[in-house]
Short mmCIF file of C-alpha atoms in Angstrom, two decimals:
data_model
loop_
_atom_site.label_atom_id
_atom_site.label_comp_id
_atom_site.label_asym_id
_atom_site.label_seq_id
_atom_site.Cartn_x
_atom_site.Cartn_y
_atom_site.Cartn_z
CA MET C 1 -0.53 -13.37 4.00
CA MET C 2 -2.49 -9.98 3.43
CA ALA C 3 -5.88 -9.69 1.70
CA ARG C 4 -5.83 -7.73 -1.70
CA SER C 5 -9.33 -6.33 -0.51
CA LEU C 6 -10.98 -5.49 2.81
CA ARG C 7 -14.39 -4.43 3.86
CA VAL C 8 -15.99 -3.03 6.70
CA ALA C 9 -17.00 -5.14 9.57
CA PRO C 10 -20.79 -5.29 10.02
CA GLU C 11 -20.43 -3.89 13.66
CA TYR C 12 -18.80 -0.70 12.21
CA ILE C 13 -20.89 0.01 9.05
CA GLU C 14 -23.19 2.56 11.04
CA LYS C 15 -20.23 4.52 12.08
CA VAL C 16 -18.41 4.34 8.95
CA LYS C 17 -21.70 5.60 7.14
CA SER C 18 -22.00 8.60 9.09
CA ALA C 19 -18.02 9.63 8.96
CA PRO C 20 -18.21 11.67 5.82
CA GLN C 21 -20.59 14.00 7.29
CA ARG C 22 -18.87 14.15 10.84
CA ASN C 23 -15.80 15.19 8.48
CA GLY C 24 -17.38 17.92 6.62
CA TYR C 25 -18.61 15.95 3.44
CA PRO C 26 -22.14 16.88 2.42
CA SER C 27 -22.40 14.00 0.16
CA GLN C 28 -20.60 10.49 -0.81
CA GLN C 29 -19.90 12.22 -4.27
CA SER C 30 -17.90 15.29 -2.36
CA LEU C 31 -15.97 12.79 -0.46
CA ALA C 32 -15.20 10.75 -3.52
CA THR C 33 -14.13 13.78 -5.75
CA ASP C 34 -11.71 15.07 -2.94
CA ILE C 35 -9.91 11.73 -2.45
CA GLY C 36 -9.85 10.91 -6.26
CA PHE C 37 -11.80 7.89 -6.10
CA SER C 38 -14.91 6.72 -8.02
CA LEU C 39 -18.25 7.20 -6.19
CA SER C 40 -18.66 3.38 -6.65
CA THR C 41 -15.57 2.68 -4.54
CA VAL C 42 -16.70 5.04 -1.67
CA LYS C 43 -20.36 3.32 -1.60
CA SER C 44 -18.72 0.10 -1.67
CA PHE C 45 -16.45 0.93 1.40
CA LEU C 46 -19.37 2.64 3.31
CA THR C 47 -21.72 -0.16 2.72
CA GLY C 48 -19.32 -3.30 3.95
CA LYS C 49 -18.45 -4.33 0.38
CA PRO C 50 -14.89 -5.36 -0.52
CA VAL C 51 -12.76 -2.38 -1.80
CA ASP C 52 -8.89 -2.55 -2.73
CA TYR C 53 -6.55 -2.76 0.34
CA LEU C 54 -5.13 0.59 -0.30
CA ASN C 55 -8.18 2.25 -1.27
CA PHE C 56 -9.66 0.99 2.20
CA VAL C 57 -6.59 2.24 4.06
CA GLU C 58 -6.77 5.69 2.44
CA LEU C 59 -10.78 6.20 2.78
CA SER C 60 -10.15 5.23 6.68
CA LYS C 61 -7.62 7.51 7.03
CA LYS C 62 -9.36 10.41 5.34
CA LEU C 63 -12.39 9.83 7.64
CA GLY C 64 -10.45 9.70 10.87
CA LEU C 65 -11.19 5.80 10.90
CA ASP C 66 -8.51 3.42 12.43
CA TRP C 67 -8.63 0.87 9.17
CA GLN C 68 -7.33 -1.93 11.57
CA ASP C 69 -10.06 -1.51 13.91
CA ILE C 70 -12.80 -1.40 11.22
CA ALA C 71 -11.76 -4.25 8.72
CA TYR C 72 -13.41 -7.41 8.89
CA LYS C 73 -11.31 -10.20 9.99
CA GLU C 74 -11.79 -13.64 8.36
CA PRO C 75 -11.98 -16.03 11.22
CA ASP C 76 -9.08 -18.43 11.27
CA THR C 77 -10.62 -21.57 9.96
CA GLN C 78 -7.96 -22.49 7.57
CA PRO C 79 -4.81 -24.06 9.11
CA PRO C 80 -1.61 -22.25 8.31
CA LYS C 81 0.00 -23.28 4.98
CA PRO C 82 3.36 -24.71 5.52
CA GLN C 83 6.46 -22.64 4.16
CA PRO C 84 8.39 -24.33 1.63
CA THR C 85 11.65 -25.75 2.74
CA ASN C 86 13.65 -25.99 -0.50
CA GLY C 87 15.38 -22.75 0.22
CA GLU C 88 12.39 -20.54 -1.47
CA ALA C 89 11.01 -19.05 1.68
CA SER C 90 11.23 -15.44 1.82
CA PRO C 91 12.73 -13.78 4.73
CA PHE C 92 10.57 -11.04 4.37
CA ILE C 93 7.14 -10.50 5.69
CA THR C 94 4.19 -10.01 2.59
CA GLY C 95 2.12 -7.11 3.03
CA PRO C 96 1.23 -3.96 0.98
CA PRO C 97 3.84 -2.34 -0.98
CA ILE C 98 6.37 -0.10 0.72
CA THR C 99 5.96 3.32 -0.25
CA GLN C 100 8.35 5.47 1.98
CA PRO C 101 11.80 5.31 1.18
CA ARG C 102 12.96 5.02 4.62
CA TYR C 103 11.37 1.74 4.99
CA PHE C 104 13.00 0.18 1.81
CA PHE C 105 16.13 -1.81 2.16
CA GLY C 106 18.53 -3.67 -0.04
CA ARG C 107 18.29 -4.32 -3.77
CA GLU C 108 21.28 -2.03 -4.18
CA LYS C 109 22.70 -3.77 -7.33
CA GLU C 110 19.18 -3.21 -8.96
CA LEU C 111 18.84 0.23 -7.82
CA LYS C 112 22.54 1.07 -9.10
CA ARG C 113 21.62 -0.52 -12.49
CA LEU C 114 18.28 1.50 -12.95
CA PHE C 115 19.86 4.79 -12.08
CA ASN C 116 22.45 4.36 -14.46
CA LEU C 117 19.92 3.35 -16.89
CA LEU C 118 18.13 6.76 -16.01
CA LYS C 119 21.02 8.69 -16.64
CA ARG C 120 21.83 7.50 -20.23
CA HIS C 121 20.53 9.51 -23.24
CA PRO C 122 18.51 8.29 -24.92
CA LEU C 123 16.27 6.50 -22.14
CA GLN C 124 16.06 3.10 -22.52
CA ASN C 125 13.17 0.91 -21.25
CA ALA C 126 13.77 -1.49 -18.04
CA ALA C 127 11.62 -4.44 -17.24
CA ILE C 128 11.33 -5.22 -13.64
CA ILE C 129 10.62 -8.98 -13.54
CA GLY C 130 10.30 -11.21 -10.45
CA LYS C 131 8.35 -13.86 -8.40
CA LYS C 132 4.92 -12.63 -7.03
CA ARG C 133 5.32 -10.72 -3.96
CA SER C 134 9.06 -10.26 -4.27
CA GLY C 135 9.32 -6.42 -4.00
CA LYS C 136 8.75 -5.21 -7.43
CA THR C 137 6.20 -2.60 -6.71
CA SER C 138 8.14 -1.38 -3.64
CA LEU C 139 11.20 -0.81 -5.77
CA LEU C 140 9.04 1.25 -8.13
CA HIS C 141 7.61 3.21 -5.30
CA TYR C 142 11.22 3.79 -3.76
CA LEU C 143 12.44 4.99 -7.32
CA LYS C 144 9.45 6.98 -7.67
CA ASN C 145 9.85 8.83 -4.26
CA ILE C 146 13.70 8.91 -3.23
CA THR C 147 14.49 12.08 -5.14
CA THR C 148 11.50 14.05 -3.81
CA THR C 149 11.52 13.01 -0.22
CA PRO C 150 12.97 15.46 1.86
CA ALA C 151 16.16 14.38 3.64
CA GLU C 152 14.59 14.44 7.21
CA GLN C 153 12.08 11.71 6.12
CA LEU C 154 15.00 9.39 5.21
CA ARG C 155 17.01 7.00 7.10
CA PRO C 156 20.33 9.05 8.48
CA GLU C 157 22.50 7.27 6.13
CA PHE C 158 20.85 8.69 3.06
CA GLY C 159 20.30 12.38 4.37
CA ASN C 160 23.85 13.56 3.44
#
């Protein structure tokens, strides 16, 4: 399971601290303003304090850093947790939400129902409920992005 927050590994902090200047940002505030994050988030990132996973990835990208290289990796001191064998184990890999429609698969029944709700007037509310890490956020990203994603960025069967 992937952590919800990440921090810069101690051996990369100096490299990360100098990255804003290398990328043309005269101050931490100018970086924060440009990326749309709070100054405290940027400061935490640059000093190796934990920040939200997605913010960590985005800040790394903005500064030309490979987030997987600079992220602190927890030592593997815990034995892996056994997967439940009562049929509840998910066949999917957990991680950050899927944000690009081309990587989102399944949930056709749910999508059809939601798109039908969106077509009706007056608009109705819909509740997306499910178990933790079952793809609720990925489904919402798909709904948000599918209509504005250029056809060439979709899987071939959706490009028509």
